[in-house]
Coordinates of C-alpha atoms in Angstrom, one line a residue:
M1 CA 156.0 -15.5 -86.2
M2 CA 157.9 -18.7 -85.1
Q3 CA 157.3 -21.4 -87.5
H4 CA 156.4 -24.8 -85.8
K5 CA 158.5 -27.7 -87.0
G6 CA 157.2 -31.2 -88.0
I7 CA 158.8 -34.4 -87.0
T8 CA 161.5 -34.3 -89.7
G9 CA 162.5 -30.8 -88.7
V10 CA 161.2 -28.9 -91.5
P11 CA 159.0 -25.9 -90.8
I12 CA 155.3 -26.9 -91.2
A13 CA 154.4 -23.5 -93.5
T14 CA 157.2 -24.5 -95.6
S15 CA 156.3 -28.3 -96.0
A16 CA 152.3 -27.3 -96.9
R17 CA 153.4 -24.9 -99.3
D18 CA 155.8 -27.5 -100.9
G19 CA 152.9 -29.9 -100.9
F20 CA 150.5 -27.5 -102.5
E21 CA 152.6 -26.6 -105.2
S22 CA 153.6 -30.2 -105.8
R23 CA 149.6 -30.9 -105.9
M24 CA 149.3 -27.9 -108.3
R25 CA 152.0 -29.4 -110.7
R26 CA 150.3 -32.9 -110.8
I27 CA 146.9 -31.1 -111.9
T28 CA 148.5 -28.8 -114.3
A29 CA 150.2 -32.2 -116.0
R30 CA 147.0 -33.7 -115.8
N31 CA 145.1 -31.1 -117.6
L32 CA 147.6 -30.7 -120.0
R33 CA 147.1 -34.5 -121.0
A34 CA 143.8 -33.3 -122.4
A35 CA 145.6 -30.8 -124.9
S36 CA 148.2 -33.3 -125.9
M37 CA 148.7 -34.0 -129.8
K38 CA 147.7 -37.5 -128.8
V39 CA 144.3 -36.4 -128.2
T40 CA 144.4 -34.1 -131.1
E41 CA 145.5 -36.9 -133.5
M42 CA 142.4 -38.9 -132.5
N43 CA 140.4 -35.9 -133.1
P44 CA 141.8 -33.6 -135.9
N45 CA 138.7 -32.0 -136.7
M46 CA 138.2 -30.7 -133.2
A47 CA 141.5 -29.3 -133.0
R48 CA 141.9 -25.2 -133.0
W49 CA 144.7 -23.0 -132.9
Y50 CA 144.7 -20.3 -130.0
C51 CA 146.8 -17.5 -128.9
L52 CA 148.5 -17.6 -125.4
V53 CA 149.4 -14.3 -123.6
V54 CA 152.9 -15.1 -122.2
K55 CA 155.3 -13.1 -120.5
R56 CA 157.9 -10.7 -122.5
G57 CA 161.3 -12.7 -123.0
R58 CA 159.8 -15.9 -122.0
E59 CA 158.5 -17.0 -125.0
F60 CA 161.0 -19.6 -125.9
D61 CA 160.6 -21.0 -122.4
V62 CA 156.7 -21.3 -122.8
E63 CA 157.0 -23.2 -126.5
N64 CA 159.4 -25.5 -124.7
L65 CA 157.2 -26.5 -121.9
L66 CA 154.5 -27.2 -124.0
K67 CA 156.4 -29.1 -126.3
E68 CA 157.7 -31.1 -123.3
A69 CA 154.1 -31.7 -122.4
N70 CA 153.7 -33.1 -126.0
V71 CA 151.4 -30.2 -126.8
E72 CA 151.4 -28.7 -130.5
A73 CA 153.1 -25.0 -130.3
F74 CA 154.4 -22.9 -132.4
M75 CA 156.2 -19.7 -131.9
P76 CA 157.1 -17.2 -134.9
R77 CA 160.6 -16.5 -135.1
E78 CA 162.9 -13.9 -136.8
R79 CA 166.5 -14.5 -137.7
V80 CA 168.4 -11.5 -136.3
V81 CA 172.1 -10.6 -136.4
F82 CA 173.5 -8.5 -133.3
V83 CA 176.8 -7.8 -132.2
R84 CA 178.1 -9.4 -128.8
H85 CA 181.8 -8.7 -127.3
G86 CA 182.6 -7.4 -130.4
R87 CA 181.3 -9.9 -132.8
K88 CA 178.5 -10.7 -135.2
V89 CA 176.1 -13.3 -133.7
E90 CA 173.2 -14.9 -135.4
G91 CA 170.2 -15.8 -133.4
D92 CA 166.3 -15.8 -133.2
R93 CA 163.8 -13.4 -131.5
P94 CA 160.1 -13.9 -131.2
G95 CA 158.2 -12.7 -134.2
L96 CA 155.0 -12.1 -132.0
P97 CA 156.6 -10.8 -128.7
G98 CA 154.6 -11.8 -125.7
Y99 CA 152.5 -14.5 -127.7
V100 CA 152.7 -18.1 -128.6
L101 CA 150.3 -20.2 -130.6
V102 CA 148.7 -23.4 -129.5
R103 CA 147.0 -26.0 -131.1
F104 CA 144.7 -28.5 -129.4
V105 CA 140.9 -29.8 -129.0
P106 CA 139.3 -27.3 -126.8
S107 CA 138.2 -28.6 -123.1
N108 CA 137.7 -27.1 -119.7
E109 CA 140.8 -29.2 -118.8
A110 CA 143.1 -28.1 -121.6
F111 CA 142.4 -24.5 -121.2
A112 CA 143.3 -25.0 -117.4
G113 CA 146.5 -26.7 -117.9
M114 CA 147.6 -24.0 -120.4
V115 CA 146.9 -21.1 -118.2
N116 CA 148.6 -22.6 -114.7
L117 CA 151.7 -23.1 -116.8
K118 CA 154.4 -20.8 -115.7
N119 CA 154.9 -17.5 -117.4
V120 CA 151.5 -17.7 -119.1
F121 CA 148.9 -15.2 -118.3
D122 CA 145.9 -16.2 -120.1
F123 CA 144.6 -16.5 -123.8
V124 CA 143.7 -13.8 -126.1
G125 CA 140.2 -13.2 -125.7
G126 CA 139.8 -14.5 -122.4
A127 CA 137.4 -17.1 -120.8
S128 CA 134.3 -15.4 -122.4
G129 CA 135.6 -16.1 -125.9
Y130 CA 138.9 -17.3 -126.7
H131 CA 140.1 -16.2 -130.0
I132 CA 140.2 -19.1 -132.5
I133 CA 143.1 -18.6 -135.2
K134 CA 142.4 -20.3 -139.1
D135 CA 144.9 -22.9 -139.9
A136 CA 145.9 -21.0 -142.9
H137 CA 146.6 -17.8 -141.0
V138 CA 149.2 -20.0 -139.2
D139 CA 150.3 -21.5 -142.2
V140 CA 151.5 -18.2 -143.3
F141 CA 153.6 -17.3 -140.0
K142 CA 155.1 -20.9 -140.4
R143 CA 156.6 -20.5 -144.0
I144 CA 157.9 -16.8 -142.8
S145 CA 159.8 -18.4 -140.0
N146 CA 161.2 -21.1 -142.6
G147 CA 162.5 -18.5 -144.7
E148 CA 160.0 -19.5 -147.4
D149 CA 158.8 -17.1 -149.9
V150 CA 155.2 -16.0 -149.7
T151 CA 152.7 -14.2 -151.7
R152 CA 153.8 -10.4 -151.3
I153 CA 150.8 -7.9 -150.6
A154 CA 150.8 -4.2 -151.5
T155 CA 151.5 -2.2 -148.4
D156 CA 149.6 1.1 -147.7
K157 CA 152.2 3.5 -147.4
T158 CA 149.2 5.8 -146.0
I159 CA 149.1 4.0 -143.0
G160 CA 150.8 5.7 -139.8
D161 CA 150.6 6.6 -136.3
G162 CA 147.0 6.7 -135.2
S163 CA 145.6 4.9 -138.2
K164 CA 142.7 2.7 -137.7
A165 CA 143.1 -0.5 -139.6
E166 CA 141.6 -4.0 -140.1
I167 CA 144.0 -7.2 -139.7
V168 CA 143.6 -9.1 -142.7
M169 CA 146.3 -12.0 -142.2
G170 CA 148.1 -13.8 -139.4
P171 CA 146.9 -15.0 -135.9
F172 CA 144.9 -11.8 -135.2
A173 CA 143.1 -11.7 -138.3
G174 CA 139.6 -10.4 -138.2
F175 CA 140.1 -7.7 -135.5
D176 CA 140.3 -4.2 -135.8
C177 CA 143.3 -2.1 -134.5
V178 CA 144.8 1.2 -133.9
V179 CA 148.3 1.7 -135.3
T180 CA 150.5 3.1 -132.7
S181 CA 153.8 3.2 -134.2
V182 CA 155.3 2.3 -137.7
K183 CA 158.9 1.0 -138.6
W184 CA 159.6 1.7 -142.2
C185 CA 162.3 -0.8 -143.9
R186 CA 162.1 -3.6 -146.4
Q187 CA 159.3 -5.3 -144.6
A188 CA 157.8 -2.6 -142.6
K189 CA 156.0 -3.4 -139.5
A190 CA 153.7 -1.8 -137.1
S191 CA 153.1 -1.9 -133.4
V192 CA 149.0 -2.3 -133.2
R193 CA 146.5 -2.2 -130.3
I194 CA 143.4 -4.4 -130.1
H195 CA 140.7 -4.8 -127.8
V196 CA 139.0 -8.0 -127.1
E197 CA 136.1 -8.1 -124.7
G198 CA 137.2 -4.9 -123.1
R199 CA 140.8 -5.8 -122.7
A200 CA 143.6 -4.4 -124.7
F201 CA 146.4 -6.4 -126.4
D202 CA 149.4 -4.8 -127.8
I203 CA 151.2 -6.5 -130.8
D204 CA 154.5 -5.1 -131.3
S205 CA 155.6 -6.6 -134.6
M206 CA 152.7 -6.7 -137.1
P207 CA 153.8 -6.7 -140.8
L208 CA 152.4 -3.8 -142.4
A209 CA 151.0 -5.8 -145.0
F210 CA 148.8 -7.8 -143.0
L211 CA 146.7 -4.3 -142.0
K212 CA 143.8 -2.6 -144.2
K213 CA 143.5 0.9 -143.6
L214 CA 139.7 1.7 -142.5

């Protein structure tokens, strides 16, 4: 199909698409202002932590976009050492792959601004009931990411593949889950699946100490 050109020679379809994308960016930026730390600081008692579901491998990108928009964001990190071109290199990897935590005063505009960001899919829980995270549980992850010692909790070594458990700490505390695999090491971790409003969410790096077997 032939594309007609406007006065400037730019195809009309391309111009219209660019105009739509530009308009959506402005709307998203305006909505994100409702989630900014400025609003949070004015209404601290109303601010809540939520969990964004993001594209795997783009967690850092989403966190940076939120911080550029002055939205309080936190992505748990793990310091790792890997080999590149025969040399050992230190770097960070997401502590909760596929998720980024955000704190803001809930409003329709704020939620809309978040889900329209690039590489963001939705919030854990969905529009029918967004999952709210307690400040104390976020603080635990912040301390772990900063390399601080936290109170050690006994790990139930009977938990294994297929075990049903309750998540008792961290951003997903309060959910029941099914353990899909366990990685035994000094700080054992599990991959688990939770269901929220009929939707499944997989969490690949859950500290086993955060689980209580049902």
